[in-house]
Tab-separated table of C-alpha atoms in Angstrom:
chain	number	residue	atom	x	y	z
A	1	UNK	CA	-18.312	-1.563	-0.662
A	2	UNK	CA	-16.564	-4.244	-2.916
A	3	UNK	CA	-14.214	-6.724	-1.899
A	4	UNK	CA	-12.099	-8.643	-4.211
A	5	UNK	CA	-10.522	-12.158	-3.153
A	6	UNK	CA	-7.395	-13.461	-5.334
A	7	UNK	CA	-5.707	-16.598	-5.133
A	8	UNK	CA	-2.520	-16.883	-6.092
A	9	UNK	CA	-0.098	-20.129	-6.240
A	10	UNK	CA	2.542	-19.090	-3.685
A	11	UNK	CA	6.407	-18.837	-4.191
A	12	UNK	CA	7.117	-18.960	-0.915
A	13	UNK	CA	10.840	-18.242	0.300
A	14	UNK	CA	12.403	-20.618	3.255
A	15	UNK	CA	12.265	-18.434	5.771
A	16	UNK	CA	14.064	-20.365	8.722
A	17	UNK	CA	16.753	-17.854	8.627
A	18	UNK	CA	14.663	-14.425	8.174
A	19	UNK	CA	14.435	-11.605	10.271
A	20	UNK	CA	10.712	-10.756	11.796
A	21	UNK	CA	9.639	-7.560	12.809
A	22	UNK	CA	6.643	-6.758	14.155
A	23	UNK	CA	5.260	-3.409	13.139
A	24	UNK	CA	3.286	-3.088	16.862
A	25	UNK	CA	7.248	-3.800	18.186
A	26	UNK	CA	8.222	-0.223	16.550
A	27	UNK	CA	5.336	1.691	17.850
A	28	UNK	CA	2.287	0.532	15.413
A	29	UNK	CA	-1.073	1.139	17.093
A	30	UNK	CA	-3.631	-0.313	14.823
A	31	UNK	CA	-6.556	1.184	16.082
A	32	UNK	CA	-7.887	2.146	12.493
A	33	UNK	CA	-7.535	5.661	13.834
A	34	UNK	CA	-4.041	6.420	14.519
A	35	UNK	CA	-1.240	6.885	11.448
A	36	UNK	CA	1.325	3.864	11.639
A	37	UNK	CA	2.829	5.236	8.664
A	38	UNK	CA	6.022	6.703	11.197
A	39	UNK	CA	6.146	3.294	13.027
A	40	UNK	CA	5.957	1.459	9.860
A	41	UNK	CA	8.398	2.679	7.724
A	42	UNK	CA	10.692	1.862	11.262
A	43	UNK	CA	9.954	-1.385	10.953
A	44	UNK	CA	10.562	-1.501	6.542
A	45	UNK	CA	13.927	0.051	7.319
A	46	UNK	CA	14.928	-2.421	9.911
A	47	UNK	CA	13.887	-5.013	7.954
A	48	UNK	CA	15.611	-3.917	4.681
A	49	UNK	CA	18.837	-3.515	6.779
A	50	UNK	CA	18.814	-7.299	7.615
A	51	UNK	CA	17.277	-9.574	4.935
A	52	UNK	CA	15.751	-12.202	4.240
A	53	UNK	CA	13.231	-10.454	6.572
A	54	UNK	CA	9.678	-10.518	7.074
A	55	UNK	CA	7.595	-7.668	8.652
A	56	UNK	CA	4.146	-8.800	10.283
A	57	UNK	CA	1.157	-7.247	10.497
A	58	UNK	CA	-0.937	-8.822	13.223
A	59	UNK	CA	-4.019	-10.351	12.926
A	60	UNK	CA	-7.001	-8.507	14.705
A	61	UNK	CA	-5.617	-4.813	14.031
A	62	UNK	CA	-6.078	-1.977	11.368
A	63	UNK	CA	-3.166	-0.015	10.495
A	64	UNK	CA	-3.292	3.178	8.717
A	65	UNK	CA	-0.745	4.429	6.743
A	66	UNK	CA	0.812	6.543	3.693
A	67	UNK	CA	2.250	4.616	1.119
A	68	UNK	CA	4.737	2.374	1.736
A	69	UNK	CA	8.193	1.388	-0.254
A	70	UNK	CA	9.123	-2.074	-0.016
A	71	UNK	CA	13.112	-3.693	0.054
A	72	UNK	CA	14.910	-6.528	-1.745
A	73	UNK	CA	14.375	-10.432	-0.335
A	74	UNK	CA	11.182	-8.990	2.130
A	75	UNK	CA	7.863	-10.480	3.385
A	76	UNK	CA	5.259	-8.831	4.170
A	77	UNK	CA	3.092	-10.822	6.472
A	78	UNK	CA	-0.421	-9.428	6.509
A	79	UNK	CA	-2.759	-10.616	8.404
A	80	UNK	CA	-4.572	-7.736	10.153
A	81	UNK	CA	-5.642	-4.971	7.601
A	82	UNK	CA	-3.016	-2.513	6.219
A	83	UNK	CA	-5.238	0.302	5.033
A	84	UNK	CA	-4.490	3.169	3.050
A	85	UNK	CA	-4.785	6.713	4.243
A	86	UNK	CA	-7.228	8.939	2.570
A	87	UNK	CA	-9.730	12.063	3.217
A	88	UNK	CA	-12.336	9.891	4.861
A	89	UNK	CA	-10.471	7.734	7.773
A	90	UNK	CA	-8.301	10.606	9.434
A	91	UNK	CA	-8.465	13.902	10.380
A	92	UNK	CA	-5.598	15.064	8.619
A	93	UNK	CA	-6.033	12.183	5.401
A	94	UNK	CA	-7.273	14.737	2.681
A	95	UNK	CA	-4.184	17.622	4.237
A	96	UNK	CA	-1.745	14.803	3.886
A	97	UNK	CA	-2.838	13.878	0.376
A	98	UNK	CA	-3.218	17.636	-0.809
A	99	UNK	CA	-0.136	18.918	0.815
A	100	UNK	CA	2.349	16.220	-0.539
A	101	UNK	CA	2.320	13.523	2.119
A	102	UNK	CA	1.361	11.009	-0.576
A	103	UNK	CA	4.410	11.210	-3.176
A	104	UNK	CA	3.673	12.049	-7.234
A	105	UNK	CA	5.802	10.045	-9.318
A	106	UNK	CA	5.774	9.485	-12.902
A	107	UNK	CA	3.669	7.005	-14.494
A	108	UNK	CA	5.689	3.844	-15.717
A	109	UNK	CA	6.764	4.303	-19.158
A	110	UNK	CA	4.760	1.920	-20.382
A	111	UNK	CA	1.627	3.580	-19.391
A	112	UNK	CA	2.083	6.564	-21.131
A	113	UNK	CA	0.013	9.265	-19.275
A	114	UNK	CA	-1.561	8.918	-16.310
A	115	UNK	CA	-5.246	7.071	-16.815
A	116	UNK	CA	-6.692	10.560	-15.721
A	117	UNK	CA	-4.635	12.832	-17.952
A	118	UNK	CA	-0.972	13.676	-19.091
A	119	UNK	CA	0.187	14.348	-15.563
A	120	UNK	CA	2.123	13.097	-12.653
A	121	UNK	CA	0.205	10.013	-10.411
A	122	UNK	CA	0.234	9.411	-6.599
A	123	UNK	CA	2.852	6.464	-5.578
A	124	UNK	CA	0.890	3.058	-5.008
A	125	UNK	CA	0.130	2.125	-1.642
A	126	UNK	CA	2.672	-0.382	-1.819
A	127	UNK	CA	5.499	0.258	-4.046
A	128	UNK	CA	8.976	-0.922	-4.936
A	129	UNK	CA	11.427	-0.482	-7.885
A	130	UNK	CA	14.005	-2.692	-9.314
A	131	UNK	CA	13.691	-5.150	-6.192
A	132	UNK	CA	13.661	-8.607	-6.269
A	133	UNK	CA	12.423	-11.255	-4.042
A	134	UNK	CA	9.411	-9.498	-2.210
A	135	UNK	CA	6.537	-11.543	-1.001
A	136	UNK	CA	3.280	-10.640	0.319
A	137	UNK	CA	1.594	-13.344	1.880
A	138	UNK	CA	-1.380	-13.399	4.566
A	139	UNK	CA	-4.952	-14.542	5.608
A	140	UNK	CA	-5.074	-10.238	5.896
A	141	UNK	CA	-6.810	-7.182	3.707
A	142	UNK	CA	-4.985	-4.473	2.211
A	143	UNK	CA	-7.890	-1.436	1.486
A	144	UNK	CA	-6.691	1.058	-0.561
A	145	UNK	CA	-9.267	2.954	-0.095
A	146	UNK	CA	-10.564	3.711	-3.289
A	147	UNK	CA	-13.859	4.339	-2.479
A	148	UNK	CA	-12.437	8.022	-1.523
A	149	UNK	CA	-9.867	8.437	-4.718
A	150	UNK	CA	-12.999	7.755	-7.029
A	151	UNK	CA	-15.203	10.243	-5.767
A	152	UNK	CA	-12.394	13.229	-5.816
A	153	UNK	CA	-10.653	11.585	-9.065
A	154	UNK	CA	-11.982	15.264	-10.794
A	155	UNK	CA	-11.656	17.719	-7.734
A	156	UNK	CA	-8.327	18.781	-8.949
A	157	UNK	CA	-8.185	20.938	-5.528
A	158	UNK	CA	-8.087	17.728	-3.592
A	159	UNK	CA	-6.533	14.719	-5.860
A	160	UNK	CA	-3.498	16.853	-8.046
A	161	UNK	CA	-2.540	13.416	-9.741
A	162	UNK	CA	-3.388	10.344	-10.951
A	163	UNK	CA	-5.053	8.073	-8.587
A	164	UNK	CA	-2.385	5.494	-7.198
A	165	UNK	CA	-2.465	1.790	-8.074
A	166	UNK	CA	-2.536	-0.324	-4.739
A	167	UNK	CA	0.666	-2.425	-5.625
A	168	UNK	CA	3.180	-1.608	-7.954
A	169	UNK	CA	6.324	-3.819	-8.512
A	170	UNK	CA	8.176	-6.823	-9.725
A	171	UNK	CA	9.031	-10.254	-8.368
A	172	UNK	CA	5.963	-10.236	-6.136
A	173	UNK	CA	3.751	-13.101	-4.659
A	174	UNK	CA	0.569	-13.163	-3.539
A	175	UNK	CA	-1.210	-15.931	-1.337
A	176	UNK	CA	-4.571	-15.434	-0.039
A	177	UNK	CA	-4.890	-12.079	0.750
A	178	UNK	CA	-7.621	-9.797	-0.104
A	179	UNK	CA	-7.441	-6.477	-1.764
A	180	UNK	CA	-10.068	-4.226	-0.791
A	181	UNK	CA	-11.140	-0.704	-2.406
A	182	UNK	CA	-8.528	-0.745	-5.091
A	183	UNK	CA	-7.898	2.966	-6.352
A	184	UNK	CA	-6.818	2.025	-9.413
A	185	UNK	CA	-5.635	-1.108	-10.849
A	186	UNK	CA	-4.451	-4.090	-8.263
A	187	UNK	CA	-0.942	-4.836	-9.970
A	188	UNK	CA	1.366	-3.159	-12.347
């Protein structure tokens, strides 16, 4: 398994007046077994409804979860591992892929077609769109899980898009965090 460390120079945002929520606060397990993706998105829409905000993911936990959509001035604070959800970490990973859990979206314009054909490609993990102000920051991993979206990239029966890209926006910051397992490329 590869790991990937990036440093980035941070842009961080005075947060003395943000909003924190906890994703364990709005029913997050983090057992590396149990889909947070429910408890998660809670906690995304709290925090979008009351920016600046920053949503934590504790230190010492694995969350699991579908792909996430991120909201103007946020912060993601990860420093447990948010890990993607795929056909080899869940019982129902590969059903949720196959049967539309994971969203198909149309590759950005400037990509032209998909890198695996002239097709729609599954939503990165973490994903936002015309957003500004959105920080990740963290001594925490986010594992796409790519190790599983290369090995089905051709079993059309399993993966019906493009693989997704891990993180996929604008106006972004990162500060020593690892990416782990990226699916396809780390930002775009």
């Amino acid at each position: 398994m590869k790991m990937f460390m990036f440093l980035f120079t941070t842009l961080v945002l005075s947060c003395a007046e943000c909003s924190t929520f906890v994703v364990t606060d709005f029913g997050a397990v983090g057992d590396a077994r149990t889909d947070d993706s429910a408890s998660i998105s809670r906690a995304l829409a709290a925090a979008a409804n009351a920016p600046p905000s920053v949503v934590v993911f504790p230190a010492g936990l694995i969350f699991l979860s579908g792909p996430l959509n991120l909201s103007n001035s946020m912060t993601l604070q990860v420093d447990g591992t948010l890990r993607a959800i795929s056909g080899n970490n869940t019982d129902t990973g590969l059903a949720y892929i196959r049967d539309g859990g994971w969203p198909q979206i149309p590759p950005l314009p400037s990509y032209g077609d998909s890198r695996d054909g002239p097709y729609l490609q599954y939503q990165a993990f973490l994903y936002a769109t015309g957003v500004t102000d959105v920080v990740i920051n963290g001594s925490g991993t986010i594992d796409g899980q790519g190790d599983w979206w290369w090995a089905n990239q051709r079993n059309r029966s399993v993966v019906r898009a493009g693989r997704p890209n891990l993180v996929q926006f604008v106006n972004v910051s990162l500060a020593t965090l690892t990416q782990r397992n990226p699916v396809a490329t780390y930002l775009a």
